[in-house]
PDB file of C-alpha atoms in Angstrom:
ATOM      1  CA  MET A   1      20.674 -12.138  22.124  1.00  0.00           C
ATOM      2  CA  ASN A   2      18.448  -9.448  23.865  1.00  0.00           C
ATOM      3  CA  ASP A   3      21.388  -8.452  26.043  1.00  0.00           C
ATOM      4  CA  ILE A   4      23.223  -7.217  22.989  1.00  0.00           C
ATOM      5  CA  ALA A   5      20.299  -5.633  21.135  1.00  0.00           C
ATOM      6  CA  PRO A   6      17.123  -5.404  23.137  1.00  0.00           C
ATOM      7  CA  GLY A   7      14.102  -5.538  21.001  1.00  0.00           C
ATOM      8  CA  ALA A   8      15.928  -7.161  18.130  1.00  0.00           C
ATOM      9  CA  THR A   9      13.606 -10.148  17.987  1.00  0.00           C
ATOM     10  CA  TYR A  10      10.604  -7.880  17.493  1.00  0.00           C
ATOM     11  CA  MET A  11      12.527  -5.834  14.758  1.00  0.00           C
ATOM     12  CA  PHE A  12      13.481  -8.869  12.769  1.00  0.00           C
ATOM     13  CA  LEU A  13       9.985 -10.339  13.004  1.00  0.00           C
ATOM     14  CA  ALA A  14       8.377  -7.079  11.706  1.00  0.00           C
ATOM     15  CA  TYR A  15      10.870  -6.774   8.855  1.00  0.00           C
ATOM     16  CA  ALA A  16      10.305 -10.522   7.883  1.00  0.00           C
ATOM     17  CA  LEU A  17       6.630 -10.399   8.054  1.00  0.00           C
ATOM     18  CA  ALA A  18       6.469  -7.042   6.031  1.00  0.00           C
ATOM     19  CA  ALA A  19       8.858  -8.464   3.469  1.00  0.00           C
ATOM     20  CA  ALA A  20       6.744 -11.695   3.222  1.00  0.00           C
ATOM     21  CA  LEU A  21       3.486  -9.669   2.783  1.00  0.00           C
ATOM     22  CA  TYR A  22       4.927  -7.389   0.086  1.00  0.00           C
ATOM     23  CA  HIS A  23       6.713 -10.272  -1.750  1.00  0.00           C
ATOM     24  CA  GLY A  24       3.536 -12.328  -1.574  1.00  0.00           C
ATOM     25  CA  TYR A  25       1.512  -9.627  -3.072  1.00  0.00           C
ATOM     26  CA  PHE A  26       4.027  -9.051  -5.800  1.00  0.00           C
ATOM     27  CA  ALA A  27       3.947 -12.860  -6.638  1.00  0.00           C
ATOM     28  CA  HIS A  28       0.231 -12.748  -6.603  1.00  0.00           C
ATOM     29  CA  LEU A  29       0.151  -9.808  -9.094  1.00  0.00           C
ATOM     30  CA  ARG A  30       2.553 -11.302 -11.499  1.00  0.00           C
ATOM     31  CA  ARG A  31       0.810 -14.775 -11.300  1.00  0.00           C
ATOM     32  CA  SER A  32      -2.707 -13.143 -12.062  1.00  0.00           C
ATOM     33  CA  GLU A  33      -1.114 -11.187 -14.837  1.00  0.00           C
ATOM     34  CA  ARG A  34       0.424 -14.089 -16.530  1.00  0.00           C
ATOM     35  CA  GLU A  35      -2.948 -16.116 -16.179  1.00  0.00           C
ATOM     36  CA  LEU A  36      -4.949 -13.281 -17.870  1.00  0.00           C
ATOM     37  CA  GLU A  37      -2.336 -13.074 -20.529  1.00  0.00           C
ATOM     38  CA  LYS A  38      -2.672 -16.794 -21.351  1.00  0.00           C
ATOM     39  CA  GLY A  39      -6.538 -16.521 -21.106  1.00  0.00           C
ATOM     40  CA  THR A  40      -6.994 -13.676 -23.502  1.00  0.00           C
ATOM     41  CA  ARG A  41      -4.229 -14.720 -25.812  1.00  0.00           C
TER      42      ARG A  41
ATOM     43  CA  MET B   1     -14.090   0.491 -22.426  1.00  0.00           C
ATOM     44  CA  GLU B   2     -10.819  -0.597 -23.701  1.00  0.00           C
ATOM     45  CA  THR B   3     -10.938  -2.342 -27.178  1.00  0.00           C
ATOM     46  CA  LYS B   4      -8.935  -5.426 -28.050  1.00  0.00           C
ATOM     47  CA  VAL B   5      -6.567  -4.885 -30.898  1.00  0.00           C
ATOM     48  CA  GLU B   6      -5.860  -7.898 -33.113  1.00  0.00           C
ATOM     49  CA  MET B   7      -2.040  -8.532 -33.175  1.00  0.00           C
ATOM     50  CA  PRO B   8      -0.223 -10.542 -35.919  1.00  0.00           C
ATOM     51  CA  GLU B   9       0.893 -14.133 -35.130  1.00  0.00           C
ATOM     52  CA  THR B  10       4.559 -13.128 -35.325  1.00  0.00           C
ATOM     53  CA  ASP B  11       4.063 -11.245 -31.993  1.00  0.00           C
ATOM     54  CA  VAL B  12       6.174 -13.767 -29.940  1.00  0.00           C
ATOM     55  CA  GLY B  13       6.728 -11.407 -27.016  1.00  0.00           C
ATOM     56  CA  GLY B  14       3.425 -12.290 -25.348  1.00  0.00           C
ATOM     57  CA  GLY B  15       0.521 -12.662 -27.767  1.00  0.00           C
ATOM     58  CA  ALA B  16      -2.432 -10.615 -28.668  1.00  0.00           C
ATOM     59  CA  ALA B  17      -3.500  -9.737 -25.121  1.00  0.00           C
ATOM     60  CA  ARG B  18      -0.022  -8.407 -24.244  1.00  0.00           C
ATOM     61  CA  GLY B  19      -0.111  -6.269 -27.569  1.00  0.00           C
ATOM     62  CA  ALA B  20      -3.590  -5.146 -26.651  1.00  0.00           C
ATOM     63  CA  VAL B  21      -2.624  -4.106 -23.188  1.00  0.00           C
ATOM     64  CA  PRO B  22       0.814  -2.910 -23.411  1.00  0.00           C
ATOM     65  CA  ILE B  23       3.188  -3.043 -20.390  1.00  0.00           C
ATOM     66  CA  SER B  24       3.760   0.614 -19.123  1.00  0.00           C
ATOM     67  CA  ARG B  25       7.109   1.932 -20.119  1.00  0.00           C
ATOM     68  CA  TRP B  26       7.590   3.091 -16.543  1.00  0.00           C
ATOM     69  CA  ARG B  27       7.347  -0.398 -14.973  1.00  0.00           C
ATOM     70  CA  ARG B  28      10.865  -1.518 -15.493  1.00  0.00           C
ATOM     71  CA  PRO B  29      12.444   1.734 -14.233  1.00  0.00           C
ATOM     72  CA  LEU B  30      10.137   1.728 -11.213  1.00  0.00           C
ATOM     73  CA  GLY B  31      10.982  -1.908 -10.484  1.00  0.00           C
ATOM     74  CA  ALA B  32      14.736  -1.095 -10.567  1.00  0.00           C
ATOM     75  CA  LEU B  33      14.377   1.962  -8.450  1.00  0.00           C
ATOM     76  CA  THR B  34      12.435  -0.046  -5.900  1.00  0.00           C
ATOM     77  CA  VAL B  35      15.065  -2.788  -5.727  1.00  0.00           C
ATOM     78  CA  VAL B  36      17.866  -0.362  -5.433  1.00  0.00           C
ATOM     79  CA  GLY B  37      15.888   1.753  -2.768  1.00  0.00           C
ATOM     80  CA  LEU B  38      15.179  -1.390  -0.707  1.00  0.00           C
ATOM     81  CA  ALA B  39      18.978  -2.192  -0.689  1.00  0.00           C
ATOM     82  CA  VAL B  40      19.685   1.458   0.387  1.00  0.00           C
ATOM     83  CA  LEU B  41      16.878   1.314   3.004  1.00  0.00           C
ATOM     84  CA  ALA B  42      18.302  -1.905   4.375  1.00  0.00           C
ATOM     85  CA  TRP B  43      21.709  -0.175   4.907  1.00  0.00           C
ATOM     86  CA  ALA B  44      20.108   3.002   6.250  1.00  0.00           C
ATOM     87  CA  ALA B  45      17.793   1.238   8.657  1.00  0.00           C
ATOM     88  CA  PHE B  46      20.089  -1.234  10.048  1.00  0.00           C
ATOM     89  CA  ILE B  47      23.615   0.324   9.818  1.00  0.00           C
ATOM     90  CA  TYR B  48      23.450   4.116   9.119  1.00  0.00           C
ATOM     91  CA  ALA B  49      20.747   5.120  11.515  1.00  0.00           C
ATOM     92  CA  PRO B  50      21.613   5.268  15.145  1.00  0.00           C
ATOM     93  CA  THR B  51      20.038   3.092  17.922  1.00  0.00           C
ATOM     94  CA  ASP B  52      17.470   5.080  19.904  1.00  0.00           C
ATOM     95  CA  VAL B  53      18.889   4.382  23.341  1.00  0.00           C
ATOM     96  CA  ALA B  54      16.164   6.394  24.929  1.00  0.00           C
ATOM     97  CA  GLN B  55      13.506   3.757  24.121  1.00  0.00           C
ATOM     98  CA  VAL B  56      12.862   0.512  25.914  1.00  0.00           C
ATOM     99  CA  ASN B  57      14.036  -2.401  23.696  1.00  0.00           C
ATOM    100  CA  ALA B  58      15.895   0.199  21.675  1.00  0.00           C
ATOM    101  CA  THR B  59      16.545  -1.917  18.529  1.00  0.00           C
ATOM    102  CA  SER B  60      12.894  -2.341  18.008  1.00  0.00           C
ATOM    103  CA  GLN B  61      12.763   1.490  17.058  1.00  0.00           C
ATOM    104  CA  ARG B  62      14.213   0.449  13.762  1.00  0.00           C
ATOM    105  CA  ILE B  63      10.716  -0.897  12.835  1.00  0.00           C
ATOM    106  CA  PHE B  64       9.923   2.900  12.418  1.00  0.00           C
ATOM    107  CA  TYR B  65      11.780   2.875   8.909  1.00  0.00           C
ATOM    108  CA  ILE B  66       9.224   0.455   7.395  1.00  0.00           C
ATOM    109  CA  HIS B  67       6.212   1.334   9.655  1.00  0.00           C
ATOM    110  CA  VAL B  68       6.042   5.001   8.750  1.00  0.00           C
ATOM    111  CA  PRO B  69       6.568   4.580   4.898  1.00  0.00           C
ATOM    112  CA  SER B  70       4.018   1.736   4.845  1.00  0.00           C
ATOM    113  CA  ALA B  71       1.461   4.172   6.605  1.00  0.00           C
ATOM    114  CA  TRP B  72       2.410   6.961   4.103  1.00  0.00           C
ATOM    115  CA  VAL B  73       1.777   4.838   1.151  1.00  0.00           C
ATOM    116  CA  GLY B  74      -1.460   3.585   2.594  1.00  0.00           C
ATOM    117  CA  MET B  75      -2.699   7.186   2.943  1.00  0.00           C
ATOM    118  CA  LEU B  76      -1.389   7.989  -0.541  1.00  0.00           C
ATOM    119  CA  ALA B  77      -3.272   4.999  -2.061  1.00  0.00           C
ATOM    120  CA  PHE B  78      -6.467   5.974  -0.330  1.00  0.00           C
ATOM    121  CA  ALA B  79      -6.163   9.640  -1.416  1.00  0.00           C
ATOM    122  CA  VAL B  80      -5.746   8.194  -5.087  1.00  0.00           C
ATOM    123  CA  VAL B  81      -8.915   6.187  -4.508  1.00  0.00           C
ATOM    124  CA  PHE B  82     -10.741   9.355  -3.473  1.00  0.00           C
ATOM    125  CA  VAL B  83      -9.448  11.381  -6.559  1.00  0.00           C
ATOM    126  CA  ALA B  84     -10.179   8.358  -8.938  1.00  0.00           C
ATOM    127  CA  SER B  85     -13.712   7.888  -7.359  1.00  0.00           C
ATOM    128  CA  VAL B  86     -14.534  11.598  -7.882  1.00  0.00           C
ATOM    129  CA  GLY B  87     -13.182  11.247 -11.318  1.00  0.00           C
ATOM    130  CA  PHE B  88     -15.387   8.280 -12.106  1.00  0.00           C
ATOM    131  CA  LEU B  89     -18.485   9.996 -10.855  1.00  0.00           C
ATOM    132  CA  VAL B  90     -17.898  13.120 -12.816  1.00  0.00           C
ATOM    133  CA  SER B  91     -16.733  11.458 -16.162  1.00  0.00           C
ATOM    134  CA  ASN B  92     -18.224   7.942 -15.792  1.00  0.00           C
ATOM    135  CA  LYS B  93     -14.953   6.644 -17.535  1.00  0.00           C
ATOM    136  CA  PRO B  94     -13.976   3.032 -16.523  1.00  0.00           C
ATOM    137  CA  LYS B  95     -10.191   4.042 -16.354  1.00  0.00           C
ATOM    138  CA  TRP B  96     -10.962   5.886 -13.158  1.00  0.00           C
ATOM    139  CA  ASP B  97     -12.827   2.980 -11.570  1.00  0.00           C
ATOM    140  CA  ARG B  98      -9.842   0.753 -12.512  1.00  0.00           C
ATOM    141  CA  MET B  99      -7.493   3.144 -10.789  1.00  0.00           C
ATOM    142  CA  ALA B 100      -9.622   3.346  -7.651  1.00  0.00           C
ATOM    143  CA  ALA B 101      -9.918  -0.520  -7.339  1.00  0.00           C
ATOM    144  CA  ALA B 102      -6.164  -0.940  -8.013  1.00  0.00           C
ATOM    145  CA  SER B 103      -5.174   1.720  -5.551  1.00  0.00           C
ATOM    146  CA  ALA B 104      -7.578   0.399  -2.845  1.00  0.00           C
ATOM    147  CA  GLU B 105      -6.215  -2.976  -3.046  1.00  0.00           C
ATOM    148  CA  ILE B 106      -2.577  -1.769  -2.717  1.00  0.00           C
ATOM    149  CA  GLY B 107      -3.506   0.576   0.065  1.00  0.00           C
ATOM    150  CA  VAL B 108      -4.964  -2.422   1.896  1.00  0.00           C
ATOM    151  CA  VAL B 109      -1.703  -4.300   1.534  1.00  0.00           C
ATOM    152  CA  PHE B 110       0.355  -1.388   2.887  1.00  0.00           C
ATOM    153  CA  THR B 111      -2.024  -0.637   5.788  1.00  0.00           C
ATOM    154  CA  THR B 112      -1.966  -4.410   6.592  1.00  0.00           C
ATOM    155  CA  ALA B 113       1.898  -4.095   6.988  1.00  0.00           C
ATOM    156  CA  VAL B 114       1.345  -1.022   9.265  1.00  0.00           C
ATOM    157  CA  LEU B 115      -1.004  -3.203  11.325  1.00  0.00           C
ATOM    158  CA  ILE B 116       1.541  -6.027  11.535  1.00  0.00           C
ATOM    159  CA  THR B 117       4.737  -3.877  12.205  1.00  0.00           C
ATOM    160  CA  GLY B 118       2.998  -1.414  14.669  1.00  0.00           C
ATOM    161  CA  PRO B 119       1.857  -4.068  17.238  1.00  0.00           C
ATOM    162  CA  LEU B 120       5.272  -5.734  17.220  1.00  0.00           C
ATOM    163  CA  TRP B 121       6.910  -2.317  17.952  1.00  0.00           C
ATOM    164  CA  GLY B 122       4.149  -1.572  20.519  1.00  0.00           C
ATOM    165  CA  ARG B 123       4.906  -4.930  22.351  1.00  0.00           C
ATOM    166  CA  ALA B 124       8.555  -3.994  22.569  1.00  0.00           C
ATOM    167  CA  ALA B 125       8.092  -0.394  23.494  1.00  0.00           C
ATOM    168  CA  TRP B 126       4.825  -0.435  25.502  1.00  0.00           C
ATOM    169  CA  GLY B 127       4.653  -4.031  26.607  1.00  0.00           C
ATOM    170  CA  VAL B 128       1.382  -4.759  24.841  1.00  0.00           C
ATOM    171  CA  TYR B 129       0.682  -5.631  21.194  1.00  0.00           C
ATOM    172  CA  TRP B 130      -2.565  -3.531  21.078  1.00  0.00           C
ATOM    173  CA  GLN B 131      -4.439  -0.961  22.980  1.00  0.00           C
ATOM    174  CA  TRP B 132      -7.522   0.991  22.030  1.00  0.00           C
ATOM    175  CA  ASP B 133      -5.712   4.175  21.667  1.00  0.00           C
ATOM    176  CA  PRO B 134      -7.394   6.873  19.319  1.00  0.00           C
ATOM    177  CA  ARG B 135      -4.680   6.503  16.611  1.00  0.00           C
ATOM    178  CA  LEU B 136      -4.645   2.846  16.573  1.00  0.00           C
ATOM    179  CA  THR B 137      -8.389   2.537  16.541  1.00  0.00           C
ATOM    180  CA  SER B 138      -8.943   5.098  13.855  1.00  0.00           C
ATOM    181  CA  PHE B 139      -6.350   3.496  11.816  1.00  0.00           C
ATOM    182  CA  LEU B 140      -7.988   0.056  12.330  1.00  0.00           C
ATOM    183  CA  MET B 141     -11.267   1.558  11.089  1.00  0.00           C
ATOM    184  CA  LEU B 142      -9.548   2.944   7.980  1.00  0.00           C
ATOM    185  CA  TRP B 143      -8.231  -0.507   7.144  1.00  0.00           C
ATOM    186  CA  LEU B 144     -11.780  -2.016   7.877  1.00  0.00           C
ATOM    187  CA  ILE B 145     -13.495   0.566   5.543  1.00  0.00           C
ATOM    188  CA  TYR B 146     -11.163  -0.190   2.658  1.00  0.00           C
ATOM    189  CA  LEU B 147     -11.458  -3.988   3.297  1.00  0.00           C
ATOM    190  CA  SER B 148     -15.179  -3.435   3.054  1.00  0.00           C
ATOM    191  CA  TYR B 149     -14.660  -1.454  -0.135  1.00  0.00           C
ATOM    192  CA  LEU B 150     -12.867  -4.555  -1.723  1.00  0.00           C
ATOM    193  CA  ALA B 151     -15.668  -6.731  -0.420  1.00  0.00           C
ATOM    194  CA  LEU B 152     -18.243  -4.480  -1.966  1.00  0.00           C
ATOM    195  CA  ARG B 153     -16.510  -4.708  -5.257  1.00  0.00           C
ATOM    196  CA  GLY B 154     -16.346  -8.538  -4.986  1.00  0.00           C
ATOM    197  CA  TYR B 155     -20.028  -8.996  -4.244  1.00  0.00           C
ATOM    198  CA  LEU B 156     -21.437  -6.678  -7.027  1.00  0.00           C
ATOM    199  CA  PRO B 157     -21.489  -8.514 -10.366  1.00  0.00           C
ATOM    200  CA  ASP B 158     -22.904  -5.549 -12.420  1.00  0.00           C
ATOM    201  CA  PRO B 159     -19.816  -3.512 -13.373  1.00  0.00           C
ATOM    202  CA  ALA B 160     -21.720  -0.213 -13.585  1.00  0.00           C
ATOM    203  CA  LYS B 161     -23.401  -0.549 -10.134  1.00  0.00           C
ATOM    204  CA  ARG B 162     -20.019  -1.851  -8.730  1.00  0.00           C
ATOM    205  CA  ALA B 163     -18.131   1.236 -10.010  1.00  0.00           C
ATOM    206  CA  ARG B 164     -20.785   3.694  -8.874  1.00  0.00           C
ATOM    207  CA  TYR B 165     -21.304   2.269  -5.412  1.00  0.00           C
ATOM    208  CA  SER B 166     -17.647   1.624  -4.734  1.00  0.00           C
ATOM    209  CA  ALA B 167     -16.869   5.222  -5.863  1.00  0.00           C
ATOM    210  CA  VAL B 168     -19.244   6.616  -3.074  1.00  0.00           C
ATOM    211  CA  LEU B 169     -17.574   4.409  -0.540  1.00  0.00           C
ATOM    212  CA  GLY B 170     -14.107   5.427  -1.809  1.00  0.00           C
ATOM    213  CA  ILE B 171     -15.120   9.079  -1.184  1.00  0.00           C
ATOM    214  CA  VAL B 172     -16.892   8.619   2.159  1.00  0.00           C
ATOM    215  CA  GLY B 173     -14.114   6.370   3.527  1.00  0.00           C
ATOM    216  CA  PHE B 174     -11.369   9.017   2.778  1.00  0.00           C
ATOM    217  CA  PHE B 175     -12.735  11.219   5.489  1.00  0.00           C
ATOM    218  CA  ASP B 176     -11.336   8.874   8.164  1.00  0.00           C
ATOM    219  CA  ILE B 177      -7.803   9.830   7.059  1.00  0.00           C
ATOM    220  CA  PRO B 178      -7.940  13.410   8.746  1.00  0.00           C
ATOM    221  CA  ILE B 179      -9.319  11.684  11.958  1.00  0.00           C
ATOM    222  CA  VAL B 180      -6.338   9.261  11.861  1.00  0.00           C
ATOM    223  CA  PHE B 181      -3.836  12.217  11.493  1.00  0.00           C
ATOM    224  CA  LEU B 182      -5.486  14.357  14.084  1.00  0.00           C
ATOM    225  CA  ALA B 183      -6.310  11.666  16.593  1.00  0.00           C
ATOM    226  CA  VAL B 184      -2.957  12.277  18.483  1.00  0.00           C
ATOM    227  CA  ARG B 185      -3.905  16.018  18.940  1.00  0.00           C
ATOM    228  CA  TRP B 186      -7.704  15.678  19.600  1.00  0.00           C
ATOM    229  CA  TRP B 187      -7.364  12.999  22.164  1.00  0.00           C
ATOM    230  CA  ARG B 188      -4.789  11.649  24.672  1.00  0.00           C
ATOM    231  CA  SER B 189      -2.685   9.170  22.656  1.00  0.00           C
ATOM    232  CA  GLN B 190       0.228   7.199  23.550  1.00  0.00           C
ATOM    233  CA  HIS B 191       1.169   6.824  19.877  1.00  0.00           C
ATOM    234  CA  PRO B 192       3.990   9.182  18.730  1.00  0.00           C
ATOM    235  CA  GLY B 193       2.630  11.928  16.410  1.00  0.00           C
ATOM    236  CA  GLU B 194       4.347  14.471  14.023  1.00  0.00           C
ATOM    237  CA  LEU B 195       7.898  13.761  15.127  1.00  0.00           C
ATOM    238  CA  VAL B 196       9.149  14.927  11.816  1.00  0.00           C
ATOM    239  CA  LEU B 197       7.122  18.285  11.851  1.00  0.00           C
ATOM    240  CA  ARG B 198       8.397  18.966  15.365  1.00  0.00           C
ATOM    241  CA  GLY B 199      11.866  18.380  14.291  1.00  0.00           C
ATOM    242  CA  ALA B 200      12.304  15.744  17.021  1.00  0.00           C
ATOM    243  CA  LEU B 201      14.425  13.259  14.934  1.00  0.00           C
ATOM    244  CA  PRO B 202      18.098  13.457  14.331  1.00  0.00           C
ATOM    245  CA  GLY B 203      19.328  14.143  10.768  1.00  0.00           C
ATOM    246  CA  SER B 204      20.542  10.366  10.232  1.00  0.00           C
ATOM    247  CA  MET B 205      17.129   8.990  11.367  1.00  0.00           C
ATOM    248  CA  LEU B 206      15.268  11.464   9.116  1.00  0.00           C
ATOM    249  CA  ALA B 207      17.473  10.515   6.158  1.00  0.00           C
ATOM    250  CA  ALA B 208      16.731   6.816   6.682  1.00  0.00           C
ATOM    251  CA  MET B 209      13.092   7.543   7.083  1.00  0.00           C
ATOM    252  CA  PHE B 210      13.177   9.672   3.774  1.00  0.00           C
ATOM    253  CA  VAL B 211      14.779   6.816   1.878  1.00  0.00           C
ATOM    254  CA  GLY B 212      11.877   4.524   3.133  1.00  0.00           C
ATOM    255  CA  LEU B 213       9.259   7.095   2.056  1.00  0.00           C
ATOM    256  CA  VAL B 214      10.717   7.408  -1.470  1.00  0.00           C
ATOM    257  CA  THR B 215      11.365   3.733  -1.915  1.00  0.00           C
ATOM    258  CA  PHE B 216       7.892   2.701  -0.756  1.00  0.00           C
ATOM    259  CA  THR B 217       6.426   5.191  -3.089  1.00  0.00           C
ATOM    260  CA  PHE B 218       8.196   3.659  -6.033  1.00  0.00           C
ATOM    261  CA  MET B 219       6.932   0.265  -4.893  1.00  0.00           C
ATOM    262  CA  TYR B 220       3.424   1.660  -4.869  1.00  0.00           C
ATOM    263  CA  LEU B 221       3.733   3.110  -8.378  1.00  0.00           C
ATOM    264  CA  TYR B 222       5.192  -0.236  -9.479  1.00  0.00           C
ATOM    265  CA  PHE B 223       2.325  -2.308  -7.969  1.00  0.00           C
ATOM    266  CA  MET B 224      -0.069   0.189  -9.530  1.00  0.00           C
ATOM    267  CA  SER B 225       1.378  -0.324 -12.989  1.00  0.00           C
ATOM    268  CA  VAL B 226       1.010  -4.123 -12.707  1.00  0.00           C
ATOM    269  CA  ARG B 227      -2.443  -4.001 -11.103  1.00  0.00           C
ATOM    270  CA  MET B 228      -3.860  -1.414 -13.602  1.00  0.00           C
ATOM    271  CA  ARG B 229      -2.705  -3.656 -16.441  1.00  0.00           C
ATOM    272  CA  ILE B 230      -4.389  -6.623 -14.752  1.00  0.00           C
ATOM    273  CA  ALA B 231      -7.650  -4.675 -14.594  1.00  0.00           C
ATOM    274  CA  LYS B 232      -7.395  -3.859 -18.262  1.00  0.00           C
ATOM    275  CA  LEU B 233      -6.652  -7.422 -19.248  1.00  0.00           C
ATOM    276  CA  ARG B 234      -9.694  -8.541 -17.143  1.00  0.00           C
ATOM    277  CA  ASP B 235     -11.828  -6.026 -19.057  1.00  0.00           C
ATOM    278  CA  ALA B 236     -10.516  -7.244 -22.331  1.00  0.00           C
ATOM    279  CA  SER B 237     -11.284 -10.907 -21.453  1.00  0.00           C
ATOM    280  CA  GLU B 238     -14.715  -9.933 -20.298  1.00  0.00           C
ATOM    281  CA  GLU B 239     -15.416  -8.264 -23.698  1.00  0.00           C
ATOM    282  CA  ASP B 240     -14.151 -11.463 -25.458  1.00  0.00           C
ATOM    283  CA  GLU B 241     -16.711 -13.454 -23.468  1.00  0.00           C
ATOM    284  CA  LEU B 242     -19.518 -11.134 -24.545  1.00  0.00           C
TER     285      LEU B 242
END
């Protein structure tokens, strides 16, 4: 694979980890918001 | 402090709390712009922008299109912390404290992304994940300062003290940002600096980076709208407990 696109493994890893981080934070925010909505209802 | 407004029982859209702390009208458009922007960024970063054949492990250079926008939003977020902290110390209004807390948390998320993507690119381009380069070290310090800001907020139970002390740290911590920027000029650094200002990037790479900057700014604003509402809901629930 690295013969075709040298450095591709690092690129995909960087994009995957960044996407997991941002999506994880988004999910955490939405979960916190829903719990607070229930708690203060 | 925000006051909780009683809502009628017929409010089936989310109950009293949702009525008391309305969702920002900007949230949905910002979410849509972020999703569209991310799709355009994926196309621009993987297909439109050319491969930088001058680099070792050339494909890894495409990390640039998320690394730089993440760093930009991190700086923007910490600048907002600085402004909101000054705003709080001047006015003593809790909305400034909420804004600073929200922006610091989001800034730490984005700078964490920088510290994940950067070393991966470094490993591909330099052969090492990390080196104690001035830019990398000052950036790591920046991340640690705002991580300690969040820790300070977590450790102080008294809201008045928490807001005042963290505002001071939010102002002092900001002074690391010029050091991060100027580190590549002041000291010998292997990290690329000011590529855009020097006009060193071809137009297509610049365009892809610009899409990243705009999209990540929308993402920051979206996160801010959710995180600010969470802070307001927390304040409302604390008032209920009193």
